[in-house]
């Protein structure tokens, strides 16, 4: 693989090569079935090649249908040196590794080696599988069968990647018992170290020319130095973030600190197992662990409702939380004393002691800093789930931390997505990521949106905060769904709206004897829902956040995308509230400079589900009257693709019922 000298003179030197690759009689047309030249794709490939040659940074927004994956892969495989490609989802990660890169590598005849690297929770751990098979502490009946499947799988697999074992659902509880965490991995001390799938994957990544990771892994590593990317970074010449619009959220997650009651419960489970196995006479392990478990449960019960998010300042002084928190720390300290006394009896007990000390340090650090500068820089907050409580410390801005990560050896950094800009303005994204000086380019989609699609904003809908708003959305959507014969996504901004819309549509379909299958998020996994949606050809799918992006349904199966509300983040989110307060202190408008651009980028993602290729046709229905009534509405619809526009139901019905010319 040729290495490029880090000089700006070489930028632009590959333009003729790019043209030869992407032209009508070029390498890709002859090497890839169905490949057709697209000007915007060629232009983007040229810009990526220039950034790689100059070891520079590039923000590249490419509209749906540009073919951005091939636009960055061609220059990366030919001139990128050691390349790390990071994606937003594991699905896209698998697609790149299994499909896109092999196709491109073959067409270019590029002699590059490629490795796939995922977080350790994706690989079966020999040690934890064996321990679970021996002590059999399974909570669900189906886990017994799943454990047998995993036991067979580990004998035949080369990678240990759970994605290869489709018979065990990805979210099955048993996976937590047969995979390792950074806390409970024995590392080089492990009996199975030579066979370890995590170590094998990291070794392959070390030796490969191109490594495919995902954003979670990339940033977990940068923050925790645990995932194998840390060793890769110093040798990488080119780093490409696909679905880069997700980075601010992912980086915020990892540059903060989170400690969870489920980590403490996991520790208790392991202490009990190791104590009984290696130091049965050293303590009353059942009682010792039981007192810590009780104090963990008591802490969780301080917030009876799930879904609660409160900043430190919002927790009432009289709340039982503060005494329960102090009690938990005291119980954990007592457990550490016993573990320290027994640690020399087994390496695994010493590991439990180390974990317990680290968790106690995290809990002790969860206090507002005395220094006012530091207090402004991060937000302390709690989040309650049905089974656990998380204590977070989140940075207000990731820009300084990420800028620090980018210092060091000069290398190319490419950030690409269909949605990085607001009306061709990258200010919001580049400020979040600390990339204000980086060149930014935008290439339009090759689709003829004016002919292929219609934006419909119905009249007479109530304000989105009214009580019966979801019912009004369903009433307005029904005639559109009837005109399209099902074949629709209804994207909601809350799970409550998903449930209500599902209830109403079920009643209406039954009453009108409509044959359309109704698929609802939460009733099946995301992949199963999408498979059923494609197979049915006339289904209606109701989903929230996870269906707004990364979903690709081509052809007639999806002809209508209905969006219930403009996707503004809930204002009670503690991190958002702190960011807005900070902006307003600096004389900026929290709404105009943060909430609005964020909502526009999310809306562009949702709208992007509709038209996926040159022959698709469809209607984007946005039910929120604020798109028309508010002064900022114009800024929103001007940021969307240039769809035809109407407010008349008859025009929508006519569009859907008319055959394309």
XYZ file of C-alpha atoms in Angstrom:
661
model
C 0.000 0.000 0.000
C 1.647 3.237 -1.056
C 2.249 5.911 1.544
C 1.688 9.552 0.652
C 4.178 12.246 1.633
C 2.507 14.741 3.964
C 2.816 17.752 1.712
C 0.131 20.025 0.385
C 1.775 19.948 -3.078
C 0.565 16.371 -3.454
C -3.018 17.518 -2.832
C -4.737 17.551 -6.190
C -2.123 15.251 -7.718
C -4.621 12.401 -7.811
C -7.367 14.275 -9.715
C -6.582 12.579 -13.034
C -6.472 9.180 -11.295
C -9.876 9.839 -9.679
C -11.369 10.777 -13.064
C -9.949 7.572 -14.570
C -11.534 5.534 -11.764
C -15.001 7.121 -11.752
C -15.546 7.976 -15.464
C -17.957 6.144 -17.805
C -15.163 4.007 -19.248
C -13.197 3.850 -15.962
C -12.139 1.109 -13.577
C -15.283 1.158 -11.398
C -17.736 0.995 -14.322
C -15.991 -2.078 -15.698
C -15.417 -3.669 -12.278
C -18.730 -3.114 -10.430
C -22.080 -4.298 -11.816
C -24.573 -1.439 -12.117
C -22.041 1.313 -11.336
C -22.858 4.629 -13.053
C -20.761 7.803 -12.934
C -22.176 10.626 -10.787
C -20.532 14.023 -10.868
C -21.067 14.701 -7.159
C -19.479 11.326 -6.259
C -16.413 12.046 -8.425
C -16.060 15.534 -6.919
C -16.296 14.162 -3.390
C -13.697 11.445 -4.141
C -11.368 14.166 -5.425
C -11.806 16.233 -2.222
C -11.168 13.152 -0.052
C -8.018 12.277 -2.061
C -6.747 15.850 -1.622
C -7.366 15.771 2.150
C -5.570 12.403 2.425
C -2.604 13.693 0.410
C -2.314 16.873 2.498
C -2.927 15.044 5.820
C -5.756 17.538 6.250
C -9.296 17.636 7.649
C -12.467 17.614 5.526
C -16.151 17.939 6.436
C -18.045 16.307 3.562
C -21.844 16.427 3.381
C -23.158 14.286 0.533
C -26.881 14.067 -0.197
C -28.620 10.660 -0.348
C -27.699 8.814 -3.542
C -24.305 10.489 -3.991
C -22.559 7.195 -3.255
C -20.363 8.619 -0.531
C -19.119 5.192 0.632
C -17.366 4.525 -2.699
C -16.316 8.203 -2.888
C -14.199 7.833 0.262
C -13.226 4.149 -0.113
C -11.513 4.505 -3.510
C -8.940 7.141 -2.404
C -8.617 5.543 1.067
C -7.792 2.072 -0.311
C -5.357 3.415 -2.902
C -3.538 6.227 -1.089
C -4.710 6.275 2.528
C -1.856 4.374 4.222
C -3.181 2.717 7.394
C -6.904 3.604 7.433
C -9.467 3.503 10.252
C -13.081 3.737 9.059
C -15.555 4.401 11.894
C -19.317 4.010 11.392
C -22.365 5.052 13.401
C -23.840 1.566 13.750
C -22.708 -2.043 13.915
C -25.047 -2.752 10.943
C -23.161 -0.309 8.708
C -19.883 -1.643 10.105
C -20.811 -5.172 8.975
C -22.061 -3.869 5.602
C -18.761 -2.078 4.937
C -16.660 -5.076 5.960
C -18.734 -7.808 4.300
C -19.951 -5.994 1.167
C -18.687 -2.519 0.245
C -14.954 -2.889 0.925
C -14.638 -6.333 -0.757
C -16.459 -4.978 -3.869
C -14.226 -1.898 -4.021
C -11.025 -3.812 -3.259
C -11.744 -6.266 -6.084
C -12.668 -3.527 -8.593
C -9.509 -1.538 -7.794
C -7.349 -4.663 -7.547
C -6.003 -3.079 -4.336
C -3.766 -5.440 -2.320
C -4.992 -4.275 1.099
C -5.797 -6.360 4.174
C -8.977 -5.494 6.069
C -10.018 -6.211 9.678
C -13.248 -5.730 11.609
C -12.979 -4.626 15.248
C -15.928 -4.400 17.639
C -16.257 -3.749 21.358
C -15.467 -6.681 23.642
C -19.173 -7.226 24.479
C -19.563 -8.591 20.913
C -17.156 -11.510 21.397
C -17.843 -14.698 23.348
C -15.376 -15.093 26.242
C -14.130 -18.666 26.819
C -13.624 -18.094 30.555
C -17.039 -16.532 31.267
C -18.834 -19.084 29.079
C -17.203 -21.936 31.002
C -18.018 -20.333 34.353
C -21.673 -19.795 33.377
C -21.956 -23.397 32.117
C -20.601 -24.622 35.464
C -22.570 -22.484 37.926
C -25.734 -22.239 35.779
C -27.149 -19.085 37.391
C -29.602 -18.359 34.575
C -32.622 -16.191 35.261
C -34.728 -16.879 32.131
C -35.780 -20.326 30.873
C -34.901 -19.578 27.227
C -31.331 -18.721 28.325
C -30.681 -22.448 28.956
C -31.239 -23.185 25.246
C -29.296 -20.082 24.204
C -26.349 -21.137 26.384
C -26.282 -24.531 24.627
C -26.262 -22.754 21.224
C -23.348 -20.537 22.326
C -21.474 -23.607 23.605
C -21.769 -25.198 20.129
C -20.953 -21.938 18.359
C -17.657 -21.397 20.189
C -16.363 -24.748 18.846
C -16.856 -23.776 15.166
C -16.438 -19.987 14.959
C -13.209 -18.279 13.920
C -14.180 -14.845 15.236
C -16.446 -15.439 18.259
C -18.555 -12.487 17.010
C -22.105 -12.852 18.332
C -23.479 -11.282 15.102
C -22.700 -14.632 13.420
C -25.030 -16.528 15.775
C -28.464 -15.383 14.611
C -30.268 -18.081 16.626
C -29.541 -16.196 19.856
C -31.126 -12.701 19.851
C -28.635 -9.854 20.192
C -30.418 -8.547 23.306
C -30.686 -11.933 25.114
C -29.638 -11.557 28.764
C -27.313 -14.567 28.540
C -24.788 -12.571 26.446
C -23.854 -10.540 29.558
C -22.812 -13.792 31.254
C -20.654 -15.143 28.393
C -18.799 -11.983 27.338
C -16.188 -10.006 29.243
C -16.103 -6.377 30.339
C -13.046 -4.223 30.828
C -13.593 -4.734 34.580
C -13.789 -8.530 34.679
C -11.269 -9.514 31.951
C -8.257 -11.348 33.363
C -6.061 -10.266 30.426
C -2.742 -12.102 30.049
C -3.438 -14.019 33.316
C -6.415 -15.815 31.727
C -6.106 -19.535 30.991
C -7.670 -18.914 27.584
C -5.549 -15.889 26.661
C -4.060 -17.615 23.574
C -7.552 -18.426 22.196
C -9.192 -15.127 23.201
C -11.391 -13.728 20.408
C -10.969 -10.131 21.617
C -7.178 -10.462 21.494
C -7.323 -12.152 18.064
C -9.482 -9.346 16.655
C -7.101 -6.713 18.064
C -4.066 -8.503 16.651
C -5.667 -8.667 13.197
C -6.520 -4.977 13.429
C -2.897 -4.198 14.302
C -1.672 -5.931 11.171
C -4.391 -4.801 8.725
C -4.161 -1.882 6.286
C -7.840 -0.975 6.778
C -9.707 -1.390 10.077
C -13.479 -0.969 10.349
C -14.690 0.140 13.797
C -17.749 2.006 15.101
C -18.016 5.361 16.866
C -18.762 3.797 20.264
C -15.606 1.727 20.052
C -13.498 4.630 18.781
C -14.478 6.991 21.582
C -14.634 4.373 24.324
C -11.043 3.701 23.437
C -9.956 7.295 23.318
C -11.500 7.720 26.781
C -10.718 4.334 28.377
C -7.657 3.117 26.438
C -9.185 -0.347 26.389
C -10.631 -1.279 23.029
C -7.644 -1.849 20.830
C -8.051 1.390 18.884
C -5.493 3.035 21.205
C -2.733 0.904 19.736
C -4.038 1.570 16.207
C -4.237 5.362 16.382
C -0.495 6.155 16.400
C 0.019 4.159 13.181
C -3.076 5.466 11.324
C -2.565 7.832 8.384
C -6.256 8.344 7.608
C -9.337 8.352 9.828
C -12.779 8.426 8.202
C -15.973 8.916 10.206
C -19.052 7.828 8.243
C -22.434 8.895 9.719
C -20.364 11.644 11.346
C -23.479 13.561 12.459
C -23.680 11.077 15.370
C -20.238 11.961 16.729
C -21.162 14.840 19.079
C -23.606 12.615 20.973
C -21.291 9.564 21.054
C -18.251 11.577 22.087
C -20.247 13.330 24.846
C -21.187 9.909 26.183
C -17.586 8.695 26.363
C -15.759 11.851 27.382
C -18.030 11.928 30.414
C -18.004 9.489 33.342
C -20.891 7.143 34.116
C -21.305 4.720 36.983
C -24.324 2.437 37.077
C -26.028 0.345 39.733
C -25.921 -2.582 37.270
C -22.077 -2.450 37.390
C -22.320 -2.761 41.173
C -24.760 -5.693 40.917
C -22.405 -7.399 38.443
C -19.531 -6.897 40.888
C -21.630 -8.461 43.674
C -22.423 -11.468 41.468
C -18.714 -11.990 40.686
C -17.579 -11.466 44.321
C -20.037 -14.143 45.483
C -18.882 -16.631 42.807
C -15.136 -16.034 43.374
C -15.421 -15.843 47.173
C -17.255 -19.191 47.369
C -14.863 -20.792 44.849
C -11.551 -19.679 46.381
C -12.103 -18.413 49.961
C -15.278 -20.053 51.257
C -14.052 -19.822 54.856
C -12.801 -16.212 54.484
C -16.141 -14.481 55.011
C -19.901 -14.934 55.043
C -19.981 -14.049 51.333
C -23.776 -14.336 51.004
C -24.408 -11.842 53.819
C -21.583 -9.510 52.767
C -22.745 -9.301 49.157
C -26.408 -9.154 50.261
C -25.865 -5.916 52.235
C -24.225 -4.208 49.236
C -26.990 -5.459 46.896
C -29.652 -4.116 49.275
C -28.013 -0.670 49.424
C -27.795 -0.652 45.586
C -31.528 -1.477 45.332
C -32.378 1.165 47.954
C -30.524 3.777 45.896
C -32.459 2.801 42.749
C -35.767 3.027 44.649
C -35.122 6.689 45.541
C -36.552 7.433 42.065
C -39.668 5.260 41.734
C -40.494 6.224 38.123
C -38.317 5.064 35.239
C -37.209 7.543 32.594
C -36.425 10.206 35.233
C -33.498 12.524 34.415
C -32.475 15.029 37.083
C -29.453 17.249 37.482
C -27.663 17.223 40.850
C -29.212 20.616 41.647
C -32.736 19.319 40.903
C -32.566 16.533 43.504
C -34.324 17.876 46.585
C -32.147 18.230 49.686
C -34.740 16.228 51.614
C -34.580 13.369 49.067
C -33.694 9.915 50.458
C -31.113 9.777 47.640
C -28.289 11.512 49.551
C -28.361 9.279 52.690
C -28.825 6.146 50.493
C -25.835 7.238 48.372
C -23.654 7.727 51.493
C -24.769 4.311 52.851
C -23.902 2.566 49.563
C -20.379 4.051 49.608
C -19.893 2.864 53.208
C -21.082 -0.701 52.372
C -18.811 -0.834 49.316
C -15.842 0.308 51.452
C -16.573 -2.565 53.914
C -16.659 -5.052 51.031
C -13.274 -3.744 49.804
C -11.737 -4.392 53.257
C -12.798 -8.060 53.151
C -11.635 -8.476 49.538
C -8.241 -6.947 50.439
C -7.823 -9.456 53.276
C -8.620 -12.413 50.943
C -7.005 -11.091 47.728
C -3.845 -13.202 47.917
C -5.912 -16.398 47.812
C -6.848 -15.959 44.137
C -6.053 -13.643 41.250
C -9.802 -13.334 40.513
C -10.499 -12.047 44.060
C -7.780 -9.419 43.579
C -9.495 -8.414 40.303
C -12.815 -8.012 42.149
C -11.030 -5.828 44.749
C -9.557 -3.606 41.982
C -12.980 -3.224 40.365
C -14.626 -2.393 43.691
C -11.972 0.282 44.389
C -12.502 1.829 40.923
C -16.290 1.883 41.376
C -15.960 3.478 44.823
C -13.656 6.143 43.339
C -16.271 6.877 40.627
C -18.996 7.212 43.261
C -16.812 9.474 45.422
C -16.019 11.661 42.392
C -19.732 12.252 41.777
C -19.838 15.569 43.673
C -20.015 19.109 42.280
C -16.443 20.452 41.851
C -15.426 23.232 44.236
C -13.769 25.083 41.331
C -16.414 27.226 39.570
C -14.680 26.881 36.142
C -14.817 23.103 36.380
C -18.419 23.259 37.605
C -19.368 25.120 34.424
C -17.479 22.593 32.245
C -19.533 19.541 33.279
C -23.024 18.512 34.345
C -23.789 16.021 37.131
C -27.102 14.177 36.673
C -28.953 10.952 37.396
C -30.983 8.775 35.034
C -33.397 6.084 36.231
C -34.160 2.968 34.137
C -36.546 0.136 35.052
C -33.748 -1.989 36.557
C -30.921 0.463 37.190
C -29.791 3.964 38.069
C -26.943 5.754 36.302
C -24.896 8.627 37.725
C -23.376 10.749 34.963
C -20.751 13.481 34.740
C -21.063 14.945 31.236
C -18.868 17.625 29.614
C -20.749 20.682 28.340
C -18.565 20.771 25.241
C -16.502 17.995 23.683
C -14.643 20.423 21.371
C -11.587 20.926 23.671
C -11.274 17.196 24.452
C -11.622 16.145 20.818
C -9.194 18.842 19.636
C -6.652 17.360 22.035
C -7.210 13.903 20.546
C -6.518 15.247 17.053
C -3.179 16.751 18.043
C -0.032 14.698 17.533
C 1.108 13.114 14.269
C -0.408 14.813 11.232
C -3.005 12.578 9.598
C -6.116 12.974 7.436
C -9.468 13.297 9.247
C -12.572 12.906 7.042
C -16.052 13.538 8.514
C -18.904 12.541 6.204
C -22.697 12.197 6.411
C -25.826 13.134 4.476
C -26.624 15.592 7.288
C -23.901 17.843 8.722
C -25.083 21.293 7.613
C -28.096 23.530 8.113
C -28.850 25.185 4.755
C -25.227 24.564 3.634
C -23.936 26.125 6.864
C -21.602 23.840 8.891
C -21.131 26.257 11.830
C -23.187 24.268 14.344
C -21.445 20.944 13.668
C -17.915 22.316 13.444
C -18.359 24.289 16.710
C -19.543 21.135 18.512
C -16.548 19.126 17.301
C -13.905 21.868 17.570
C -13.395 21.895 13.778
C -14.037 25.595 13.119
C -10.989 25.968 10.865
C -11.693 22.813 8.814
C -12.691 23.053 5.136
C -16.311 21.961 4.562
C -17.918 20.895 1.280
C -21.454 19.899 0.342
C -22.553 17.863 -2.693
C -26.240 17.685 -3.621
C -28.129 14.461 -4.160
C -28.451 13.396 -7.822
C -32.160 12.644 -7.281
C -34.840 14.759 -8.954
C -36.712 15.567 -5.733
C -39.107 18.009 -7.421
C -40.446 15.174 -9.591
C -39.938 12.221 -7.242
C -41.323 13.563 -3.981
C -43.887 15.818 -2.363
C -43.682 17.592 1.024
C -47.154 17.772 2.572
C -47.983 19.885 5.642
C -51.673 19.341 6.476
C -53.893 22.251 7.541
C -55.966 22.579 10.735
C -53.749 20.528 13.038
C -53.638 21.640 16.694
C -50.456 22.826 18.455
C -48.114 19.884 19.223
C -48.447 20.324 23.016
C -52.231 19.748 23.026
C -53.532 16.643 24.734
C -55.088 14.860 21.743
C -52.291 15.775 19.319
C -51.338 12.176 18.393
C -54.992 11.407 17.632
C -55.125 14.447 15.329
C -51.945 13.197 13.572
C -53.517 9.748 13.034
C -56.730 11.333 11.684
C -54.710 13.412 9.206
C -52.489 10.446 8.256
C -55.238 7.873 7.587
C -56.391 9.219 4.172
C -52.732 9.427 3.071
C -52.059 5.830 4.207
C -55.220 4.733 2.356
C -54.087 6.482 -0.842
C -50.687 4.759 -0.670
C -52.138 1.346 0.229
C -50.139 1.126 3.483
C -46.400 1.287 2.565
C -45.723 3.945 5.214
C -43.438 4.853 8.109
C -44.942 6.873 10.950
C -41.978 8.395 12.815
C -42.768 9.731 16.279
C -40.660 11.843 18.622
C -41.707 9.952 21.788
C -42.433 6.333 22.735
C -45.731 7.474 24.258
C -46.796 8.740 20.820
C -45.702 5.413 19.256
C -47.968 3.505 21.681
C -50.967 5.797 21.176
C -50.631 5.853 17.374
C -50.371 2.039 17.319
C -53.516 1.720 19.443
C -55.482 4.072 17.157
C -54.282 2.583 13.863
C -55.050 -0.945 15.066
C -58.639 0.102 15.818
C -59.011 1.992 12.521
C -57.533 -0.781 10.340
C -59.861 -3.330 11.991
C -62.906 -1.054 11.656
C -62.175 -0.279 7.980
C -61.105 -3.897 7.294
C -57.766 -2.771 5.902
C -55.295 -5.597 5.171
C -52.101 -3.705 5.982
C -49.750 -5.316 8.537
C -49.032 -2.948 11.452
C -45.465 -3.169 12.784
C -44.661 -1.379 16.034
C -41.281 -0.597 17.598
C -40.833 -2.541 20.826
C -42.972 -5.498 19.721
C -40.050 -7.001 17.756
C -36.364 -6.179 17.264
C -35.460 -3.434 14.777
C -33.979 -5.819 12.176
C -37.009 -8.168 12.327
C -39.416 -5.238 11.948
C -37.559 -3.985 8.865
C -37.349 -7.472 7.335
C -41.095 -7.942 7.806
C -41.779 -4.446 6.438
C -39.806 -5.149 3.242
C -41.302 -8.629 2.818
C -44.917 -7.461 3.276
C -44.702 -4.722 0.642
C -47.778 -2.928 2.074
C -47.054 -2.608 5.810
C -47.241 0.422 8.111
C -44.364 0.732 10.586
C -44.529 2.974 13.663
C -41.213 3.824 15.281
C -39.362 6.466 17.223
C -35.704 7.505 17.352
C -34.014 4.338 16.054
C -35.996 4.458 12.778
C -35.170 8.067 11.942
C -31.784 7.076 10.516
C -29.724 4.196 9.162
C -32.810 2.577 7.603
C -32.736 1.790 3.885
C -35.981 0.607 2.238
C -35.902 1.007 -1.533
C -38.776 0.774 -3.968
C -42.524 0.879 -3.466
C -42.566 -0.835 -0.050
C -41.980 2.643 1.455
C -43.939 5.404 -0.298
C -44.913 7.668 2.607
C -42.919 8.954 5.585
C -45.105 10.688 8.194
C -43.377 12.711 10.932
C -45.558 13.626 13.911
C -43.567 16.595 15.307
C -40.429 18.604 14.691
C -37.791 16.629 16.625
C -36.746 19.174 19.258
C -34.876 17.542 22.145
C -36.899 17.510 25.390
C -36.027 20.744 27.256
C -35.966 18.908 30.617
C -32.796 17.055 29.591
C -30.211 18.167 32.205
C -27.291 18.372 29.727
C -29.324 20.334 27.172
C -30.601 22.709 29.881
C -27.005 23.348 31.049
C -25.785 23.911 27.466
C -28.558 26.414 26.799
C -27.853 28.248 30.067
C -24.147 28.390 29.161
C -24.873 29.751 25.652
C -27.221 32.391 26.971
C -24.557 33.534 29.435
C -22.349 34.097 26.395
C -25.029 36.180 24.681
C -26.132 33.432 22.233
C -29.643 32.104 21.742
C -29.836 28.523 23.004
C -32.781 27.915 20.693
C -31.372 29.401 17.462
C -27.775 28.237 17.955
C -28.364 24.775 19.386
C -31.904 23.368 19.551
C -32.971 24.456 16.059
C -29.860 23.203 14.180
C -30.046 19.890 16.087
C -33.736 19.473 15.185
C -33.027 20.296 11.509
C -30.237 17.690 11.277
C -32.503 15.034 12.874
C -35.407 15.990 10.577
C -33.134 15.729 7.509
C -32.255 12.196 8.641
C -35.952 11.261 8.967
C -36.776 12.807 5.570
C -33.849 10.883 4.067
C -35.698 7.570 4.600
C -38.110 8.391 1.744
C -36.167 8.574 -1.532
C -33.366 6.006 -1.684
C -32.746 5.729 -5.457
C -33.595 7.292 -8.850
C -36.849 5.362 -9.291
C -38.330 5.904 -5.798
C -41.384 8.153 -5.446
C -43.083 9.261 -2.278
C -44.646 11.761 0.094
C -43.020 13.290 3.167
C -45.812 14.388 5.510
C -44.756 16.661 8.385
C -47.691 17.160 10.709
C -46.266 19.946 12.883
C -48.032 23.293 12.173
C -44.970 25.205 13.484
C -43.308 24.471 10.133
C -45.667 27.099 8.666
C -46.681 29.257 11.642
C -43.294 30.005 13.221
C -40.655 32.351 11.765
C -38.028 29.578 12.041
C -40.204 27.216 9.932
C -38.804 28.592 6.672
C -35.228 27.824 7.815
C -36.308 24.246 8.465
C -37.983 23.465 5.142
C -35.268 25.261 3.201
C -32.768 22.818 4.753
C -34.727 19.813 3.438
C -34.252 18.419 -0.097
C -36.124 20.486 -2.753
C -39.363 18.458 -2.705
C -42.503 19.710 -4.433
C -44.739 21.223 -1.723
C -48.456 21.191 -0.961
C -50.971 21.684 1.857
C -53.819 20.009 -0.080
C -54.789 16.412 0.688
C -56.215 16.031 -2.842
C -52.801 16.853 -4.365
C -51.210 14.135 -2.185
C -53.827 11.543 -3.132
C -53.431 12.440 -6.793
C -49.609 12.139 -6.560
C -49.808 8.725 -4.885
C -52.456 7.335 -7.204
C -50.850 8.591 -10.435
C -48.387 6.319 -12.186
C -44.953 7.934 -12.776
C -44.240 8.971 -16.385
